Amino acid sequence: MLPVSKPGYPFVYLSSIRKRGYRERDVWQQTKTIPGDLLVVMEQGQGRLYAEGQTIRMQPGQCVWLSVGMKIDFLQESDSLTVYVLAARELRVARRKGGWSCVPQVREQSGALKAVMSAAMLEGVQRLYEESRHRGMSDADLQHRFQLLLHELRESKPDTAQAMQDVQEPENGIERTIRYLHEHYSEKIKLETLADLAGLTPTSYSRSFKRAKQVSPIEYLNQIRIDAAKRLLQLPESSVKSAAGAVGMGSEFYFSRMFKKAVGLSPTLFVKRRQLRVASASCFRYKECLYSLGVEDAFELDSYLSIETEEDRRFGELQLEQMREYRPDVIVADSRHLSLYERLRQIAPTVMLRFTMDWRSTYMRLAELVGRESEARFTCRQLELRVEAARKRFAQTIGQQTISLIRLQHGRIRVQGRVDHPLSNLLYAELGLQPGSFVPPNQRLKDMTLESLAPFDTDYLLVYQDSEEDKDLLPKAVWQGSAGETTRGGHVGKTDGSDRAGEEAYNPNQTLLIPNWVSMSWAPTGQ
């Protein structure tokens, strides 16, 4: 299943295993680039995967191997969908001078490789995920189980996959036109042609397509063309005019306008993106993200510019003037700075990034804007390895003991929930920590007053206070132990995020003052 072309023994190392769920509203609206080598296993739901000229029907038990850098698109056909994503690294083990060497395997990108799992194999993936999350499985056991899984996939009979293909339902009209768009995007395509392929009238086809993909056929085609143009513009001898013609947009002006609308940068700036002077206006650590990508000289507005007072207004004007003096080639801003968009674009072309709770998505978008996608993928891989190591350490040291996080903010107590935030995902999903009894299971956060705070049970309490004004809340809020009793043996420590400070949290019933992890969690360095 995983070919290795060079001498030596192939070995595929499992970096992480995650479970992802998607709802109908999460249907992908544009082509995605695979950030690393992935084995994707469908657990529930169905859809069609379009990858490197192939169309693969995905349903429970189907799995595909996707290589780093591959461009894919997915049409979700069910109301909900659940997949396991196994991030892996291909290595080559060889014997040299009486010893052994292990080096990354570099090979030409291949198309998506597919296989069908038996029910027992799918159950094995499910158990592997559960045990890796909660039972402190050793890395050796994890890799052993993963190798057995790969061996079973390699040994699976070809007629099993063929049998699955034989029972698939025929391709419907919308799917047929999507395949046609991917294959003929460089040509002039009429709506009537697509409607005929689907067996519908142009009006009915447009409505049906938008229900399936959440965008119109023309918008979908333009996205395919823009993604192809981005690849062409990175070639040494390519030009804006030649790229426009190659993707079916004969007008260079129209192409430039559509490219900037989709990417945020004009084609000319996109070609030079690694050399651009960048400024940011963000509450979500864009400057730290850029720094981790190698963009060290970047100007950033000092957080969110409030205009509540005259002093705030003067400070904001000073910040904007300093940005103007920096003379950026491009400005990247988040949605909280939308009110400043017109002011910002007078300084330099401004890209407003769509807000999402998926910090990695924003990070990869920033990486694309500055031409550092490979650096972003490397950083994310390194972070995954560190998260895996930390998760195992926690499993061995604190086990099933609980951890909760509160924020003391302007006289109120904000409890960090289990979902829908980068910090919550890191603590409770990726690191596998167990939440305290008062942590809301299906909320991002919950605000409480001191009077409404009920007794709670947690072994470790992490506390961040916004200002010194909230310090009086600390003794009252944090010394409530199980059943409302005082935790007399508790200890208040301080940490700057170092490993040594983290080790102090292993003491039972400990309260730990932390820096602003909520904000830090939006950047890989903070994570």
CSV table of N, CA, C and O in Angstrom, one decimal, residues 8-9 93-101:
chain,number,residue,atom,x,y,z
A,8,GLY,N,16.5,-0.5,1.1
A,8,GLY,CA,16.2,-0.5,2.6
A,8,GLY,C,14.8,-1.0,2.9
A,8,GLY,O,14.1,-1.5,2.0
A,9,TYR,N,14.5,-0.9,4.2
A,9,TYR,CA,13.2,-1.5,4.6
A,9,TYR,C,12.3,-0.3,4.9
A,9,TYR,O,12.6,0.6,5.6
A,93,VAL,N,14.6,2.4,6.6
A,93,VAL,CA,15.5,1.8,7.6
A,93,VAL,C,16.5,1.0,6.7
A,93,VAL,O,16.1,0.1,5.9
A,94,ALA,N,17.8,1.3,6.9
A,94,ALA,CA,18.8,0.5,6.2
A,94,ALA,C,20.0,0.2,7.1
A,94,ALA,O,20.3,0.9,8.0
A,95,ARG,N,20.7,-0.9,6.7
A,95,ARG,CA,21.9,-1.3,7.5
A,95,ARG,C,23.1,-0.7,6.9
A,95,ARG,O,23.3,-0.8,5.7
A,96,ARG,N,23.9,0.0,7.7
A,96,ARG,CA,25.1,0.7,7.2
A,96,ARG,C,26.3,0.5,8.2
A,96,ARG,O,26.1,0.8,9.4
A,97,LYS,N,27.4,-0.1,7.7
A,97,LYS,CA,28.6,-0.2,8.4
A,97,LYS,C,28.4,-0.9,9.8
A,97,LYS,O,28.8,-0.4,10.8
A,98,GLY,N,27.6,-1.9,9.8
A,98,GLY,CA,27.4,-2.7,11.0
A,98,GLY,C,26.3,-2.1,11.9
A,98,GLY,O,26.0,-2.7,12.9
A,99,GLY,N,25.7,-1.0,11.5
A,99,GLY,CA,24.7,-0.4,12.3
A,99,GLY,C,23.4,-0.1,11.4
A,99,GLY,O,23.3,-0.6,10.3
A,100,TRP,N,22.5,0.6,12.0
A,100,TRP,CA,21.2,0.8,11.3
A,100,TRP,C,21.0,2.3,11.2
A,100,TRP,O,21.3,3.1,12.1
A,101,SER,N,20.4,2.8,10.1
A,101,SER,CA,20.1,4.2,9.9
A,101,SER,C,18.6,4.3,9.6
A,101,SER,O,18.0,3.3,9.0
